[in-house]
JSON list of C-alpha atoms in Angstrom, two decimals:
[
{"chain": "A", "resi": 1, "resn": "MET", "atom": "CA", "xyz": [1.96, 0.48, -5.45]},
{"chain": "A", "resi": 2, "resn": "SER", "atom": "CA", "xyz": [5.66, 0.81, -5.76]},
{"chain": "A", "resi": 3, "resn": "TYR", "atom": "CA", "xyz": [8.02, -2.07, -5.12]},
{"chain": "A", "resi": 4, "resn": "THR", "atom": "CA", "xyz": [11.78, -1.98, -5.19]},
{"chain": "A", "resi": 5, "resn": "ASP", "atom": "CA", "xyz": [13.60, -4.30, -7.52]},
{"chain": "A", "resi": 6, "resn": "ALA", "atom": "CA", "xyz": [15.40, -5.76, -4.50]},
{"chain": "A", "resi": 7, "resn": "PHE", "atom": "CA", "xyz": [12.07, -6.61, -2.83]},
{"chain": "A", "resi": 8, "resn": "LEU", "atom": "CA", "xyz": [10.70, -8.33, -5.93]},
{"chain": "A", "resi": 9, "resn": "LYS", "atom": "CA", "xyz": [13.97, -10.13, -6.66]},
{"chain": "A", "resi": 10, "resn": "ASP", "atom": "CA", "xyz": [14.15, -11.40, -3.09]},
{"chain": "A", "resi": 11, "resn": "ILE", "atom": "CA", "xyz": [10.63, -12.86, -3.40]},
{"chain": "A", "resi": 12, "resn": "LEU", "atom": "CA", "xyz": [11.37, -14.50, -6.74]},
{"chain": "A", "resi": 13, "resn": "THR", "atom": "CA", "xyz": [14.68, -15.89, -5.48]},
{"chain": "A", "resi": 14, "resn": "ARG", "atom": "CA", "xyz": [13.43, -17.37, -2.20]},
{"chain": "A", "resi": 15, "resn": "THR", "atom": "CA", "xyz": [10.18, -18.80, -3.58]},
{"chain": "A", "resi": 16, "resn": "LYS", "atom": "CA", "xyz": [10.19, -22.50, -4.41]},
{"chain": "A", "resi": 17, "resn": "ARG", "atom": "CA", "xyz": [6.53, -23.60, -4.55]},
{"chain": "A", "resi": 18, "resn": "VAL", "atom": "CA", "xyz": [3.69, -21.48, -5.95]},
{"chain": "A", "resi": 19, "resn": "ALA", "atom": "CA", "xyz": [-0.06, -22.08, -5.76]},
{"chain": "A", "resi": 20, "resn": "ILE", "atom": "CA", "xyz": [-1.62, -20.57, -8.89]},
{"chain": "A", "resi": 21, "resn": "VAL", "atom": "CA", "xyz": [-5.22, -19.74, -7.92]},
{"chain": "A", "resi": 22, "resn": "GLY", "atom": "CA", "xyz": [-7.45, -19.45, -10.95]},
{"chain": "A", "resi": 23, "resn": "VAL", "atom": "CA", "xyz": [-5.15, -21.28, -13.34]},
{"chain": "A", "resi": 24, "resn": "SER", "atom": "CA", "xyz": [-6.61, -22.14, -16.74]},
{"chain": "A", "resi": 25, "resn": "ASP", "atom": "CA", "xyz": [-5.97, -25.12, -19.00]},
{"chain": "A", "resi": 26, "resn": "ASN", "atom": "CA", "xyz": [-6.32, -22.84, -22.04]},
{"chain": "A", "resi": 27, "resn": "PRO", "atom": "CA", "xyz": [-2.80, -22.15, -23.40]},
{"chain": "A", "resi": 28, "resn": "VAL", "atom": "CA", "xyz": [-3.74, -18.64, -24.57]},
{"chain": "A", "resi": 29, "resn": "ARG", "atom": "CA", "xyz": [-4.84, -17.52, -21.10]},
{"chain": "A", "resi": 30, "resn": "ALA", "atom": "CA", "xyz": [-2.31, -15.60, -19.03]},
{"chain": "A", "resi": 31, "resn": "SER", "atom": "CA", "xyz": [-2.76, -17.88, -16.02]},
{"chain": "A", "resi": 32, "resn": "TYR", "atom": "CA", "xyz": [-1.73, -20.87, -18.13]},
{"chain": "A", "resi": 33, "resn": "PHE", "atom": "CA", "xyz": [1.38, -19.40, -19.69]},
{"chain": "A", "resi": 34, "resn": "VAL", "atom": "CA", "xyz": [2.52, -17.72, -16.47]},
{"chain": "A", "resi": 35, "resn": "ALA", "atom": "CA", "xyz": [2.20, -21.03, -14.60]},
{"chain": "A", "resi": 36, "resn": "ARG", "atom": "CA", "xyz": [3.99, -22.87, -17.41]},
{"chain": "A", "resi": 37, "resn": "TYR", "atom": "CA", "xyz": [6.76, -20.27, -17.54]},
{"chain": "A", "resi": 38, "resn": "LEU", "atom": "CA", "xyz": [7.32, -20.44, -13.78]},
{"chain": "A", "resi": 39, "resn": "SER", "atom": "CA", "xyz": [7.42, -24.24, -13.92]},
{"chain": "A", "resi": 40, "resn": "LEU", "atom": "CA", "xyz": [10.05, -24.07, -16.67]},
{"chain": "A", "resi": 41, "resn": "LYS", "atom": "CA", "xyz": [12.11, -21.75, -14.44]},
{"chain": "A", "resi": 42, "resn": "GLY", "atom": "CA", "xyz": [12.22, -24.39, -11.71]},
{"chain": "A", "resi": 43, "resn": "TYR", "atom": "CA", "xyz": [9.34, -23.35, -9.49]},
{"chain": "A", "resi": 44, "resn": "LYS", "atom": "CA", "xyz": [7.08, -26.14, -8.22]},
{"chain": "A", "resi": 45, "resn": "ILE", "atom": "CA", "xyz": [3.57, -25.23, -9.34]},
{"chain": "A", "resi": 46, "resn": "VAL", "atom": "CA", "xyz": [0.33, -26.15, -7.58]},
{"chain": "A", "resi": 47, "resn": "PRO", "atom": "CA", "xyz": [-2.54, -25.45, -10.00]},
{"chain": "A", "resi": 48, "resn": "VAL", "atom": "CA", "xyz": [-5.73, -24.43, -8.14]},
{"chain": "A", "resi": 49, "resn": "ASN", "atom": "CA", "xyz": [-9.09, -24.35, -9.94]},
{"chain": "A", "resi": 50, "resn": "PRO", "atom": "CA", "xyz": [-12.28, -26.15, -8.82]},
{"chain": "A", "resi": 51, "resn": "MET", "atom": "CA", "xyz": [-13.45, -26.45, -12.45]},
{"chain": "A", "resi": 52, "resn": "LEU", "atom": "CA", "xyz": [-10.30, -28.39, -13.39]},
{"chain": "A", "resi": 53, "resn": "ALA", "atom": "CA", "xyz": [-9.89, -30.47, -10.22]},
{"chain": "A", "resi": 54, "resn": "GLY", "atom": "CA", "xyz": [-8.65, -33.96, -11.00]},
{"chain": "A", "resi": 55, "resn": "LYS", "atom": "CA", "xyz": [-7.04, -32.95, -14.28]},
{"chain": "A", "resi": 56, "resn": "SER", "atom": "CA", "xyz": [-3.31, -32.48, -14.63]},
{"chain": "A", "resi": 57, "resn": "LEU", "atom": "CA", "xyz": [-1.39, -29.38, -15.73]},
{"chain": "A", "resi": 58, "resn": "PHE", "atom": "CA", "xyz": [2.37, -29.34, -16.22]},
{"chain": "A", "resi": 59, "resn": "GLY", "atom": "CA", "xyz": [2.52, -32.89, -14.85]},
{"chain": "A", "resi": 60, "resn": "VAL", "atom": "CA", "xyz": [0.83, -31.88, -11.59]},
{"chain": "A", "resi": 61, "resn": "PRO", "atom": "CA", "xyz": [-2.73, -32.61, -10.44]},
{"chain": "A", "resi": 62, "resn": "VAL", "atom": "CA", "xyz": [-5.05, -29.60, -10.25]},
{"chain": "A", "resi": 63, "resn": "VAL", "atom": "CA", "xyz": [-6.59, -29.14, -6.81]},
{"chain": "A", "resi": 64, "resn": "PRO", "atom": "CA", "xyz": [-9.97, -27.49, -6.22]},
{"chain": "A", "resi": 65, "resn": "SER", "atom": "CA", "xyz": [-8.86, -25.18, -3.39]},
{"chain": "A", "resi": 66, "resn": "LEU", "atom": "CA", "xyz": [-5.99, -24.14, -1.18]},
{"chain": "A", "resi": 67, "resn": "ALA", "atom": "CA", "xyz": [-7.38, -26.52, 1.46]},
{"chain": "A", "resi": 68, "resn": "GLU", "atom": "CA", "xyz": [-6.50, -29.50, -0.76]},
{"chain": "A", "resi": 69, "resn": "ILE", "atom": "CA", "xyz": [-2.80, -28.64, -1.11]},
{"chain": "A", "resi": 70, "resn": "GLU", "atom": "CA", "xyz": [-0.42, -31.07, 0.49]},
{"chain": "A", "resi": 71, "resn": "GLY", "atom": "CA", "xyz": [2.94, -29.74, 1.66]},
{"chain": "A", "resi": 72, "resn": "PRO", "atom": "CA", "xyz": [4.35, -26.25, 2.03]},
{"chain": "A", "resi": 73, "resn": "VAL", "atom": "CA", "xyz": [3.58, -23.32, -0.27]},
{"chain": "A", "resi": 74, "resn": "ASP", "atom": "CA", "xyz": [5.80, -20.24, -0.36]},
{"chain": "A", "resi": 75, "resn": "MET", "atom": "CA", "xyz": [3.64, -18.06, -2.58]},
{"chain": "A", "resi": 76, "resn": "VAL", "atom": "CA", "xyz": [0.02, -17.78, -3.67]},
{"chain": "A", "resi": 77, "resn": "ASP", "atom": "CA", "xyz": [-0.38, -16.17, -7.10]},
{"chain": "A", "resi": 78, "resn": "ILE", "atom": "CA", "xyz": [-3.95, -14.92, -7.60]},
{"chain": "A", "resi": 79, "resn": "PHE", "atom": "CA", "xyz": [-5.54, -14.93, -11.06]},
{"chain": "A", "resi": 80, "resn": "ARG", "atom": "CA", "xyz": [-9.02, -13.94, -9.92]},
{"chain": "A", "resi": 81, "resn": "ARG", "atom": "CA", "xyz": [-10.97, -10.70, -9.85]},
{"chain": "A", "resi": 82, "resn": "SER", "atom": "CA", "xyz": [-10.20, -8.28, -7.06]},
{"chain": "A", "resi": 83, "resn": "GLU", "atom": "CA", "xyz": [-13.48, -8.99, -5.27]},
{"chain": "A", "resi": 84, "resn": "ALA", "atom": "CA", "xyz": [-12.44, -12.65, -4.83]},
{"chain": "A", "resi": 85, "resn": "VAL", "atom": "CA", "xyz": [-9.15, -11.70, -3.15]},
{"chain": "A", "resi": 86, "resn": "PRO", "atom": "CA", "xyz": [-10.31, -11.40, 0.50]},
{"chain": "A", "resi": 87, "resn": "GLU", "atom": "CA", "xyz": [-11.60, -14.97, 0.65]},
{"chain": "A", "resi": 88, "resn": "ILE", "atom": "CA", "xyz": [-8.45, -16.33, -1.00]},
{"chain": "A", "resi": 89, "resn": "VAL", "atom": "CA", "xyz": [-6.15, -14.35, 1.29]},
{"chain": "A", "resi": 90, "resn": "ASP", "atom": "CA", "xyz": [-8.05, -15.40, 4.42]},
{"chain": "A", "resi": 91, "resn": "GLU", "atom": "CA", "xyz": [-7.96, -19.05, 3.34]},
{"chain": "A", "resi": 92, "resn": "ALA", "atom": "CA", "xyz": [-4.24, -18.83, 2.57]},
{"chain": "A", "resi": 93, "resn": "LEU", "atom": "CA", "xyz": [-3.46, -17.20, 5.93]},
{"chain": "A", "resi": 94, "resn": "GLU", "atom": "CA", "xyz": [-5.43, -19.89, 7.75]},
{"chain": "A", "resi": 95, "resn": "LEU", "atom": "CA", "xyz": [-4.22, -22.97, 5.86]},
{"chain": "A", "resi": 96, "resn": "LEU", "atom": "CA", "xyz": [-0.68, -22.30, 4.65]},
{"chain": "A", "resi": 97, "resn": "PRO", "atom": "CA", "xyz": [1.70, -21.94, 7.61]},
{"chain": "A", "resi": 98, "resn": "ASP", "atom": "CA", "xyz": [4.80, -21.64, 5.39]},
{"chain": "A", "resi": 99, "resn": "LEU", "atom": "CA", "xyz": [3.31, -18.88, 3.23]},
{"chain": "A", "resi": 100, "resn": "ARG", "atom": "CA", "xyz": [5.63, -15.93, 2.71]},
{"chain": "A", "resi": 101, "resn": "THR", "atom": "CA", "xyz": [4.11, -14.10, -0.26]},
{"chain": "A", "resi": 102, "resn": "ILE", "atom": "CA", "xyz": [0.74, -13.30, -1.76]},
{"chain": "A", "resi": 103, "resn": "TRP", "atom": "CA", "xyz": [1.03, -12.07, -5.34]},
{"chain": "A", "resi": 104, "resn": "MET", "atom": "CA", "xyz": [-1.89, -10.50, -7.20]},
{"chain": "A", "resi": 105, "resn": "GLN", "atom": "CA", "xyz": [-1.72, -10.42, -10.97]},
{"chain": "A", "resi": 106, "resn": "ILE", "atom": "CA", "xyz": [-1.97, -7.34, -13.18]},
{"chain": "A", "resi": 107, "resn": "GLY", "atom": "CA", "xyz": [-5.28, -5.61, -12.55]},
{"chain": "A", "resi": 108, "resn": "VAL", "atom": "CA", "xyz": [-5.85, -7.38, -9.23]},
{"chain": "A", "resi": 109, "resn": "GLU", "atom": "CA", "xyz": [-5.72, -5.31, -6.05]},
{"chain": "A", "resi": 110, "resn": "HIS", "atom": "CA", "xyz": [-7.34, -5.35, -2.62]},
{"chain": "A", "resi": 111, "resn": "PRO", "atom": "CA", "xyz": [-5.98, -2.94, 0.02]},
{"chain": "A", "resi": 112, "resn": "GLU", "atom": "CA", "xyz": [-7.88, -4.44, 2.98]},
{"chain": "A", "resi": 113, "resn": "ALA", "atom": "CA", "xyz": [-6.79, -8.03, 2.23]},
{"chain": "A", "resi": 114, "resn": "THR", "atom": "CA", "xyz": [-3.26, -6.75, 1.66]},
{"chain": "A", "resi": 115, "resn": "ALA", "atom": "CA", "xyz": [-3.27, -5.05, 5.07]},
{"chain": "A", "resi": 116, "resn": "ARG", "atom": "CA", "xyz": [-4.46, -8.27, 6.76]},
{"chain": "A", "resi": 117, "resn": "ALA", "atom": "CA", "xyz": [-1.71, -10.31, 5.14]},
{"chain": "A", "resi": 118, "resn": "GLU", "atom": "CA", "xyz": [1.01, -7.74, 5.83]},
{"chain": "A", "resi": 119, "resn": "ALA", "atom": "CA", "xyz": [-0.11, -7.57, 9.48]},
{"chain": "A", "resi": 120, "resn": "ARG", "atom": "CA", "xyz": [0.70, -11.29, 9.65]},
{"chain": "A", "resi": 121, "resn": "GLY", "atom": "CA", "xyz": [4.18, -10.73, 8.20]},
{"chain": "A", "resi": 122, "resn": "ILE", "atom": "CA", "xyz": [3.36, -11.84, 4.66]},
{"chain": "A", "resi": 123, "resn": "ASP", "atom": "CA", "xyz": [4.87, -9.93, 1.73]},
{"chain": "A", "resi": 124, "resn": "VAL", "atom": "CA", "xyz": [2.21, -8.80, -0.74]},
{"chain": "A", "resi": 125, "resn": "VAL", "atom": "CA", "xyz": [2.57, -7.72, -4.35]},
{"chain": "A", "resi": 126, "resn": "GLN", "atom": "CA", "xyz": [-0.43, -6.25, -6.16]},
{"chain": "A", "resi": 127, "resn": "ASN", "atom": "CA", "xyz": [-1.04, -5.50, -9.82]},
{"chain": "A", "resi": 128, "resn": "ARG", "atom": "CA", "xyz": [2.13, -7.18, -11.06]},
{"chain": "A", "resi": 129, "resn": "CYS", "atom": "CA", "xyz": [3.03, -10.38, -12.92]},
{"chain": "A", "resi": 130, "resn": "PRO", "atom": "CA", "xyz": [5.79, -12.66, -11.57]},
{"chain": "A", "resi": 131, "resn": "LYS", "atom": "CA", "xyz": [6.63, -13.80, -15.12]},
{"chain": "A", "resi": 132, "resn": "ILE", "atom": "CA", "xyz": [7.20, -10.24, -16.30]},
{"chain": "A", "resi": 133, "resn": "GLU", "atom": "CA", "xyz": [9.12, -9.32, -13.15]},
{"chain": "A", "resi": 134, "resn": "TYR", "atom": "CA", "xyz": [11.27, -12.46, -13.40]},
{"chain": "A", "resi": 135, "resn": "GLN", "atom": "CA", "xyz": [12.12, -11.68, -17.00]},
{"chain": "A", "resi": 136, "resn": "ARG", "atom": "CA", "xyz": [12.88, -8.05, -16.19]},
{"chain": "A", "resi": 137, "resn": "LEU", "atom": "CA", "xyz": [14.93, -8.69, -13.06]},
{"chain": "A", "resi": 138, "resn": "PHE", "atom": "CA", "xyz": [16.89, -11.71, -14.28]},
{"chain": "A", "resi": 139, "resn": "GLY", "atom": "CA", "xyz": [17.98, -10.31, -17.63]},
{"chain": "A", "resi": 140, "resn": "GLU", "atom": "CA", "xyz": [15.47, -11.87, -19.99]},
{"chain": "A", "resi": 141, "resn": "LEU", "atom": "CA", "xyz": [14.08, -8.52, -21.13]},
{"chain": "A", "resi": 142, "resn": "ARG", "atom": "CA", "xyz": [15.97, -5.59, -22.54]},
{"chain": "A", "resi": 143, "resn": "MET", "atom": "CA", "xyz": [15.22, -1.96, -21.72]},
{"chain": "A", "resi": 144, "resn": "GLY", "atom": "CA", "xyz": [12.46, -1.71, -24.32]},
{"chain": "A", "resi": 145, "resn": "GLY", "atom": "CA", "xyz": [10.69, -4.76, -22.91]},
{"chain": "A", "resi": 146, "resn": "PHE", "atom": "CA", "xyz": [11.70, -7.02, -25.76]},
{"chain": "A", "resi": 147, "resn": "ALA", "atom": "CA", "xyz": [12.82, -10.54, -25.01]},
{"chain": "A", "resi": 148, "resn": "THR", "atom": "CA", "xyz": [16.47, -11.29, -25.54]},
{"chain": "A", "resi": 149, "resn": "GLY", "atom": "CA", "xyz": [17.63, -14.19, -27.65]},
{"chain": "A", "resi": 150, "resn": "VAL", "atom": "CA", "xyz": [15.80, -15.98, -30.42]},
{"chain": "A", "resi": 151, "resn": "ILE", "atom": "CA", "xyz": [12.19, -15.15, -31.17]},
{"chain": "A", "resi": 152, "resn": "SER", "atom": "CA", "xyz": [10.00, -18.21, -30.75]},
{"chain": "A", "resi": 153, "resn": "SER", "atom": "CA", "xyz": [6.34, -19.05, -30.41]},
{"chain": "A", "resi": 154, "resn": "LYS", "atom": "CA", "xyz": [7.19, -22.08, -28.26]},
{"chain": "A", "resi": 155, "resn": "LEU", "atom": "CA", "xyz": [6.83, -22.04, -24.51]}
]
């Protein structure tokens, strides 16, 4: 899968509210720090995980499924195994009328679900991380992939 920088930058610029499917409350898990990073960059995050429903992450209640989300969602970011993607994509296409993007994290791909979403006019990104792409495209990473600025362990 090859995506132009302009395509990815357009998605990251137009997106305002992101449902993070498979988010974790463990700060060392990628789904946690990606969701936290995106929230710090101004995105409204909707954490989705049935095991954490009722808890709060980043000041927002965790919902058990896409069906429980109130209000519009621009992007669904999937932190689940590839075999779980079809059900998530079908649910998103059915329940989220304002959806514009489905993003599958690094290692997550599903060509058939991608084709269904794209046939409905939804942009799909597979096997990429929005945090990494944001950093790369908006000047937070240098050519070698190293973060610019002060080194810190704080999020």
